[in-house]
Structures are given as C-alpha cells and as structure tokens.
Short mmCIF file of C-alpha atoms in Angstrom, two decimals:
data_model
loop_
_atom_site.label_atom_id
_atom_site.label_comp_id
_atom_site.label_asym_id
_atom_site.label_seq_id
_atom_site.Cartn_x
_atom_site.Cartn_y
_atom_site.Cartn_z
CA UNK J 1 3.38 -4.92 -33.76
CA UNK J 2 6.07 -6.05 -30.90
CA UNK J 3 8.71 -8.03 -31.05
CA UNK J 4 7.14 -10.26 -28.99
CA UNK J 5 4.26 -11.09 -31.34
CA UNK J 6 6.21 -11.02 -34.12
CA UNK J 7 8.93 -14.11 -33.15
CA UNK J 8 5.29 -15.65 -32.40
CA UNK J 9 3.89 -14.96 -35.61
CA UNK J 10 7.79 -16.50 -37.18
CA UNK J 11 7.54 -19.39 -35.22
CA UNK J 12 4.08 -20.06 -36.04
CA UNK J 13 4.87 -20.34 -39.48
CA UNK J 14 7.72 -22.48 -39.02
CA UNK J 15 6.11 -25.10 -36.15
CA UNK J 16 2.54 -24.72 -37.24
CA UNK J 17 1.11 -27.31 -39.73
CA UNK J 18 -2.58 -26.55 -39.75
CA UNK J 19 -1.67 -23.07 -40.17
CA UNK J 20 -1.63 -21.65 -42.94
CA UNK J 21 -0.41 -18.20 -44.60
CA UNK J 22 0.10 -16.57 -47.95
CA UNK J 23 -0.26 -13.49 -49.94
CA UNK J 24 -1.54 -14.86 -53.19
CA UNK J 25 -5.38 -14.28 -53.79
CA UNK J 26 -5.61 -17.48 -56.09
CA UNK J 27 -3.64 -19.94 -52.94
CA UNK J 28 -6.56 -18.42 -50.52
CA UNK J 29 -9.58 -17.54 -52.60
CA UNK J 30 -11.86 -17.64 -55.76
CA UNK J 31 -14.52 -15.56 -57.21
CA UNK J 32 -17.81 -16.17 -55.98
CA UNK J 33 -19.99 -14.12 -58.03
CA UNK J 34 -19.64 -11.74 -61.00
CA UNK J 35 -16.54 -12.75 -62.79
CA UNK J 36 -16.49 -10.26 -65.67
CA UNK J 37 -16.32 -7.38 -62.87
CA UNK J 38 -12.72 -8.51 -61.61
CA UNK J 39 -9.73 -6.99 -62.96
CA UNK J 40 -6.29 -8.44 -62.61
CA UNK J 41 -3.45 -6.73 -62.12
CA UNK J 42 -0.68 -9.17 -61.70
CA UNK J 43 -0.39 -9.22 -57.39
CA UNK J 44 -3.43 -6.61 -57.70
CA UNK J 45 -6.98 -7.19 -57.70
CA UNK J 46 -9.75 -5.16 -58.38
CA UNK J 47 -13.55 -5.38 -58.29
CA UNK J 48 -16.09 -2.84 -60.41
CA UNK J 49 -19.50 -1.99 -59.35
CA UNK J 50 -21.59 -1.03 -61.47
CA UNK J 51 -25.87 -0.74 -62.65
CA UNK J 52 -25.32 -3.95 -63.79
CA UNK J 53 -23.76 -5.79 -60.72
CA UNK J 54 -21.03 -5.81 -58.13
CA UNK J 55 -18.88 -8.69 -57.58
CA UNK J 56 -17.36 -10.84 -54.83
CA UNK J 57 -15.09 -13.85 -53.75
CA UNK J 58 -14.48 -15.94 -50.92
CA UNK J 59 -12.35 -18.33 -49.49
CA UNK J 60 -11.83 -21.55 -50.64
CA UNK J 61 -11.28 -23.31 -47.43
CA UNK J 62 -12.74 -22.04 -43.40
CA UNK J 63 -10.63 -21.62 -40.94
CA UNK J 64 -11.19 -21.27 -36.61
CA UNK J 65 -9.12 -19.19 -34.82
CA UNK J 66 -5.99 -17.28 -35.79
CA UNK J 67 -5.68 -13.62 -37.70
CA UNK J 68 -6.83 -12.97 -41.67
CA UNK J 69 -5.74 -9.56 -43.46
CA UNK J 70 -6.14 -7.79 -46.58
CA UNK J 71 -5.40 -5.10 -47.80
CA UNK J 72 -7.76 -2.50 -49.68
CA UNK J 73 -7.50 0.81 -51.21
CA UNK J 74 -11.64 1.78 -51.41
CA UNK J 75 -13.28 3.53 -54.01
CA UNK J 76 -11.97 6.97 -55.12
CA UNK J 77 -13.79 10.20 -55.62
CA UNK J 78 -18.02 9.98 -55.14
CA UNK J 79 -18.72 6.38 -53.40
CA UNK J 80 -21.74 7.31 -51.94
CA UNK J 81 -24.31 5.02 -51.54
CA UNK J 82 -21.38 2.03 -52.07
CA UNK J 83 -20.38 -0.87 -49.64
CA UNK J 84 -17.34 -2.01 -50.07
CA UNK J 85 -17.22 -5.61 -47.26
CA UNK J 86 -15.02 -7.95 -45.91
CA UNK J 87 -15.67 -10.40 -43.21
CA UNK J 88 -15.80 -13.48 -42.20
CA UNK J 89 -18.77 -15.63 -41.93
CA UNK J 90 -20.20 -19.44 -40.88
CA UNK J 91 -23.04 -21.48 -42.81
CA UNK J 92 -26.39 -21.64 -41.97
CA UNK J 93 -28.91 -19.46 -39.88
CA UNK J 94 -27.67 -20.08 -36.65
CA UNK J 95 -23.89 -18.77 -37.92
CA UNK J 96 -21.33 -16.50 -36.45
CA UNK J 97 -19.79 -13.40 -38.18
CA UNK J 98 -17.00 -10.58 -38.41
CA UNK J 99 -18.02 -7.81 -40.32
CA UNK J 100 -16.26 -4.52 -41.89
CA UNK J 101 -18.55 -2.84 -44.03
CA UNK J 102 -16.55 0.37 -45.89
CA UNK J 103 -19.73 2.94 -46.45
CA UNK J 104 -18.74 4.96 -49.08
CA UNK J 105 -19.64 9.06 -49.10
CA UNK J 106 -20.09 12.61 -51.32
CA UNK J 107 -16.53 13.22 -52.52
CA UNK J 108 -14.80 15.28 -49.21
CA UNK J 109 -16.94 13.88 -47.10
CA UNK J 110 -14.86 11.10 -44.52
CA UNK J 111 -15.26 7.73 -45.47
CA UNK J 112 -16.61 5.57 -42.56
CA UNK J 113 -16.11 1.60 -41.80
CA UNK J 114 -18.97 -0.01 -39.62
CA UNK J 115 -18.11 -3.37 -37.97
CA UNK J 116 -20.44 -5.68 -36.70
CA UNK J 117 -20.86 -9.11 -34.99
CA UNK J 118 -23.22 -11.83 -35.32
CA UNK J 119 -23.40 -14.64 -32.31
CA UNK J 120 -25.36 -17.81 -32.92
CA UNK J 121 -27.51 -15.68 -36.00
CA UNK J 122 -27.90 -12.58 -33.72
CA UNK J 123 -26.32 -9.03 -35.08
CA UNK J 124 -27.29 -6.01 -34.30
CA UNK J 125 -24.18 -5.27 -33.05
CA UNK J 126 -22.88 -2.29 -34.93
CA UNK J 127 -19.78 0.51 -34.32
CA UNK J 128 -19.37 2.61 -36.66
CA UNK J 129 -16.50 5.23 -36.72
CA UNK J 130 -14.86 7.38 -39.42
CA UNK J 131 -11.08 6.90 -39.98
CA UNK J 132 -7.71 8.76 -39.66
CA UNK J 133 -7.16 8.62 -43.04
CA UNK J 134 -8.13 8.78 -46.38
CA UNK J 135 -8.60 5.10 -47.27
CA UNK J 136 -9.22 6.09 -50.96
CA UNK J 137 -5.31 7.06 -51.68
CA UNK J 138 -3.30 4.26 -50.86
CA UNK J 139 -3.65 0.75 -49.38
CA UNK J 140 -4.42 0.02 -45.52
CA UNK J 141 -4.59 -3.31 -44.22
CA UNK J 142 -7.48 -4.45 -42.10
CA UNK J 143 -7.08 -7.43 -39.84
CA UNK J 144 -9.46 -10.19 -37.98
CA UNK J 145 -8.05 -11.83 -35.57
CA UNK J 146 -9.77 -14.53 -33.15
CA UNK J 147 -8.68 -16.88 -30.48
CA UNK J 148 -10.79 -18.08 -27.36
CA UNK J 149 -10.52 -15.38 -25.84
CA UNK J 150 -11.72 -12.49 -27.93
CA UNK J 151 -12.13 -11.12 -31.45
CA UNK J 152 -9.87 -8.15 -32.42
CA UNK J 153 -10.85 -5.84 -35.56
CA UNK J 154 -7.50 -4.09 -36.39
CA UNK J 155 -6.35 -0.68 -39.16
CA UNK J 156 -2.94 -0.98 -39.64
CA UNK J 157 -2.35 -3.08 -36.69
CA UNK J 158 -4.35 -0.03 -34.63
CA UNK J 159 -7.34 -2.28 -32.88
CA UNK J 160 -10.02 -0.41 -33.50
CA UNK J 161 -12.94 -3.08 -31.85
CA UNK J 162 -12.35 -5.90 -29.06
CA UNK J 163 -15.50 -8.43 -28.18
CA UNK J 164 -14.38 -10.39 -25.34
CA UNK J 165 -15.13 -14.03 -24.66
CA UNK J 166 -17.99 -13.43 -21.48
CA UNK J 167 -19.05 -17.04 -21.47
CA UNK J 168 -19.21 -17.09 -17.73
CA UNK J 169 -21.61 -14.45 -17.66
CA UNK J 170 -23.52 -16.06 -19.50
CA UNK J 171 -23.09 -14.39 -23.03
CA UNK J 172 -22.48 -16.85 -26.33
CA UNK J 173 -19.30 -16.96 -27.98
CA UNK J 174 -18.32 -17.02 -31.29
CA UNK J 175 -16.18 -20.37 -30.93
CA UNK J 176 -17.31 -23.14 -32.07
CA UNK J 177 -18.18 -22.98 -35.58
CA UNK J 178 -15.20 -22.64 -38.75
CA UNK J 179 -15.49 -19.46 -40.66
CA UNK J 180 -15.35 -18.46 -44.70
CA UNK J 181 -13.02 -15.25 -45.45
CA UNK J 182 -15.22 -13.11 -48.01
CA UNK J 183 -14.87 -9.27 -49.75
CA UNK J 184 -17.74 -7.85 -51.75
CA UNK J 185 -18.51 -4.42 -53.34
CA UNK J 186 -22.06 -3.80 -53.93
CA UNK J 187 -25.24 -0.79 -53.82
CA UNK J 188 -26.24 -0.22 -50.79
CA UNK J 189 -28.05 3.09 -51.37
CA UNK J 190 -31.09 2.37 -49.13
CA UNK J 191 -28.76 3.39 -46.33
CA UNK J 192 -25.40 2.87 -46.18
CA UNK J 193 -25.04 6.68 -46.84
CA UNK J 194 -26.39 9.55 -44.33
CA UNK J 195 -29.26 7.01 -43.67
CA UNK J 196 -30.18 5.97 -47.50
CA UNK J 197 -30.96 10.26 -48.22
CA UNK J 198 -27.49 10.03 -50.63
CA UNK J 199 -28.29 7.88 -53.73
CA UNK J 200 -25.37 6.00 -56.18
CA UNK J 201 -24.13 8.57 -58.55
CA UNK J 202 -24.31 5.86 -61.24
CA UNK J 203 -22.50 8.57 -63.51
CA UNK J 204 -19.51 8.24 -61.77
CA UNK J 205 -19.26 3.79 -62.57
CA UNK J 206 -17.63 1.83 -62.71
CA UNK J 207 -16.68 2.12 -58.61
CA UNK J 208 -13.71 0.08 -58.02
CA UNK J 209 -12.04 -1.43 -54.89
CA UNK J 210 -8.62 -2.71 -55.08
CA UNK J 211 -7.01 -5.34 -53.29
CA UNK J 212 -3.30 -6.83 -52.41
CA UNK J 213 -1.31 -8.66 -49.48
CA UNK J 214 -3.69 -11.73 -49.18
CA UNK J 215 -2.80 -13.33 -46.07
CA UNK J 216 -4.42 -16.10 -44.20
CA UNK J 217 -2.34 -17.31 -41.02
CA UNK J 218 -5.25 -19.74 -39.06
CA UNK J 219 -6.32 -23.13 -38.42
CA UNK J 220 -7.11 -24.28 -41.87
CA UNK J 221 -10.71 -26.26 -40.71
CA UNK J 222 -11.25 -29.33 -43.21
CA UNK J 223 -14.68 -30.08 -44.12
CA UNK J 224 -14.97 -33.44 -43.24
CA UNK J 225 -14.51 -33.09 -39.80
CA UNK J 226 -17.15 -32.36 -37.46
CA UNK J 227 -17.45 -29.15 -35.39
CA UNK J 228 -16.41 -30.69 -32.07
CA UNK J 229 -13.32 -32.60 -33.79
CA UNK J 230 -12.29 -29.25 -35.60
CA UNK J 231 -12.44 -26.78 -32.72
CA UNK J 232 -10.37 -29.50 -31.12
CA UNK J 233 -8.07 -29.49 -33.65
CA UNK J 234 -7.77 -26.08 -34.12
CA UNK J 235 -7.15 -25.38 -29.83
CA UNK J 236 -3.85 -25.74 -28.17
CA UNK J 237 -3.13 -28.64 -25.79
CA UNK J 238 -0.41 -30.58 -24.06
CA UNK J 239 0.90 -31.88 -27.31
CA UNK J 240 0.71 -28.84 -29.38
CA UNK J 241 0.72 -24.74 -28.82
CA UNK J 242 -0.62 -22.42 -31.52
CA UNK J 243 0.41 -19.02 -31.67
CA UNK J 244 -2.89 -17.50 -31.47
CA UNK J 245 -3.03 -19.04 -27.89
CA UNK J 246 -0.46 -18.25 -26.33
CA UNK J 247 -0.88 -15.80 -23.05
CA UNK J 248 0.70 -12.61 -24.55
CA UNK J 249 -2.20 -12.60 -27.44
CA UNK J 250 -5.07 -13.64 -24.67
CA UNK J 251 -5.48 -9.46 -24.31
CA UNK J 252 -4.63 -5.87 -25.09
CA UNK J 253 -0.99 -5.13 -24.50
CA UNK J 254 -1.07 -1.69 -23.03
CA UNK J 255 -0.05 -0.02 -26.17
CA UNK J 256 -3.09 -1.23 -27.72
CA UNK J 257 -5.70 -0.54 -24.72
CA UNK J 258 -4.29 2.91 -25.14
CA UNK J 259 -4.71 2.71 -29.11
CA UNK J 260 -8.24 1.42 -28.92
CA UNK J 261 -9.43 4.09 -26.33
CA UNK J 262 -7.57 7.00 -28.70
CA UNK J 263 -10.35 5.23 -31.63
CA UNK J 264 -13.06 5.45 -29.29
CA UNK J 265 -12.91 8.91 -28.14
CA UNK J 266 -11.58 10.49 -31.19
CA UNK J 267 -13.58 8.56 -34.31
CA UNK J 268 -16.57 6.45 -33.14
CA UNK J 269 -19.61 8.06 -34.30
CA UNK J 270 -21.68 5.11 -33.50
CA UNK J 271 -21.36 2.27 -30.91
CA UNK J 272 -25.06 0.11 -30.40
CA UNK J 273 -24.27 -0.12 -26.52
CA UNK J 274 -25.15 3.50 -26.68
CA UNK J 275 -28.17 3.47 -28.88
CA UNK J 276 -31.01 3.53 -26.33
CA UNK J 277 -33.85 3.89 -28.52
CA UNK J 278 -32.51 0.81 -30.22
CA UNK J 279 -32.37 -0.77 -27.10
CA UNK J 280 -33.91 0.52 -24.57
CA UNK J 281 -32.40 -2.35 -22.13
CA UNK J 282 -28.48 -2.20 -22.47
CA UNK J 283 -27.50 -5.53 -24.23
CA UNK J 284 -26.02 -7.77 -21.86
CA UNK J 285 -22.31 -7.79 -23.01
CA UNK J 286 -22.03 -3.77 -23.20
CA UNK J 287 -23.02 -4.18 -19.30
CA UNK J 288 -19.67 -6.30 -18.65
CA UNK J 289 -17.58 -5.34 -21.42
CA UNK J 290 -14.42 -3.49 -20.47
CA UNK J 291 -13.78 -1.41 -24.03
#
C-alpha cells in the first residue's frame, strides 16, 4: 500500500468517528450458527466442517462504504468439495453483495477463490481465478473495499476484481443499502469442485479454516436510521471528509491497474463477461467496463 493511502488510512482513524476499526473477532462479530464447531485459540479462530455441520458468524453491526479484511489460512490437505466464504451481504431479496467463495480441491491440485456480485438481488456475476499461492500454509488477508465509486476485491493488498460505479450508463449500483460482514465454511460438493464430479472426502473431517487480524475500518450504519439518512451519513460533505472518499482512492493507482491486469492474464480461469453460452448477449456492464 502507498504512503499516500496509508497517512489516509492514520488519519482516518484519528478524525473519523463513525469509523470504526479493530482486530478483535468478539469487538466486530459473533457466531451465527454452529457454536460447538468454533475453536478458540486466544487471537485465533477456527471453524470445523464436518457430516454433521459447518459453522459461521457475522457481524454484529452493518456498515456502508469503507474497506473490511480478514485474514484466513483455508483448509489443509484434501478440501475438495469444501467452501470456505466471506462476504458481505444486505437484508432482504432485493439486497446487494460481495462475495469470495474459497473452493476447495484434491490435495496438489490449486486452490481457487470465485468472487461474485449481487446488484439489487441480481448475481450471476462470477470470476473465478486460481491463486499465486498456496493459501493452505500460512495466512493471507483478503480485503473489500467500497466507496461510491467502485468495489475493490483485494489478496494481500494485490486487487484482484474492480466493479465500477456505471450509474450513468444506466447500470445499478451497489450504494445505497448498509451491509453485514459474514465467513462460513460449509459442503458444497454439488459443484464447487471440477463442476460437483469431486465429492467431500468425509474421511479426511474435521476441515478447518482459520482466522486472525479482524479488522473493520467503515461507516458503522446504525439500525435505526433509515437508508437515505445512513448513506447520508456515511458520504462525505462540506462539513466532513471520509477517507474512503477522498480522490486518490476514487481509482486504480497505476501500480494496481498494472497488478490487476498481471491477475487477469496470468490466473483468471473464469470471468462471466466471457461466458457466451451463459449469456449469449454480453451483460451490460462488461460492455463499458474498463478491467
């Protein structure tokens, strides 16, 4: 990260109220389902799947707009047929969402991380691409961040996904409605491995994920506001200036562009604005978008 964003990211902390940031999974989350398959570790969590159950947690407050990371070390050894997720999600059926799904694999084989977007309860976004590393070995972190202008899916600080803001062509924006932070691990053997044709070793349970470096550094969004007061709250204006505004964060620096078109060429194995039997009509953004 530069300089540059980093004396933003200090003086957001320091100027900020609404923002907020920590690295303490109890401060920013809870379990949400599953209780007996979490492990604690003192600052290390870790969640078990198993033929029983998986497990998950979420966020105990929403947030709109700024940057949320964690960071994971995925399931060692045979995770076919696995998900490990973590994303970020609205209420209701009309709701906007941030996905990473981790898709586990035959031991050797490279693990791959599909990210996807939902606009106004519309998905079928998908990019999938296999990663640099092995994620299995040692913690990465992996990064949403989202202003007004565009939503940024980061490894390592390496943006590896940008969806622009192309309101005045005419294509929705995820803007205007406060978003949950949530991680599961859970079978997803139907296809989340070479189609659904690898099945869950279940010999090989309990699969475990762990986590560390909880950090939330957004507009907390309070829930009895309504969504026009909140997004309000939560923009910059005459009177106040949020980090996640400010013009140096509105894009790509060029280090980045040049990052995110090494990704592209070198480790996307999927991108929907490709898939023509899906879509036999390019969807509208992949017409416009620049990355």
């Amino acid at each position: 990260m530069s300089g540059t964003v980093m004396s933003l990211l200090f003086m957001a902390l320091v100027v900020t109220v609404s923002s907020v940031s920590s690295a303490k999974f109890e401060e920013l989350f809870q379990p949400s389902w599953a209780m007996d398959h979490f492990v604690y570790e003192g600052e290390l969590l870790k969640l078990k799947l198993d033929n029983y159950s998986g497990a998950g947690f979420s966020s105990k407050n929403k947030y709109m707009f700024g940057k949320v990371t964690i960071q994971i070390k995925l399931i060692e050894g045979d995770s076919a047929g696995t998900v490990t997720a973590f994303y970020m999600s609205s209420d209701g059926p009309n709701h906007n969402e941030f996905d990473y799904e981790f898709l586990g694999n035959t031991t050797g084989e490279p693990y791959s991380v599909q990210t996807n977007i939902y606009v106004n309860g519309v998905g079928n976004r998908e990019q999938r691409l296999n990663l640099w590393f092995d994620p299995t070995t040692e913690f990465h972190s992996y990064s949403i961040f989202w202003n007004q202008r565009h939503v940024v899916f980061m490894v390592d600080e390496t943006p590896i996904r940008v969806h622009t803001n192309m309101e005045e062509k005419g294509i929705p924006f995820p803007k205007d409605q406060a978003m949950g932070v949530y991680s599961s691990i859970w079978n997803a053997d139907d296809w989340a491995t070479q189609g659904g044709r690898v099945k869950t070793d279940w010999s090989h349970a309990p699969f475990v994920a762990s986590y560390k470096g909880f950090d939330i550094n957004a507009c907390e969004f309070p829930a009895t506001v309504s969504a026009a007061d909140g997004a309000r709250k939560c923009s910059s204006s005459a009177e106040k200036r949020f980090w996640w505004d400010k013009p140096t964060l509105s894009e790509l620096n060029l280090h980045q562009s040049h990052q995110l078109m090494w990704v592209r060429a070198n480790h996307m194995v999927y991108d929907y604005c490709s898939d023509t039997a899906r879509f036999p009509t390019i969807p509208q953004e992949c017409v416009h978008h620049r990355h």
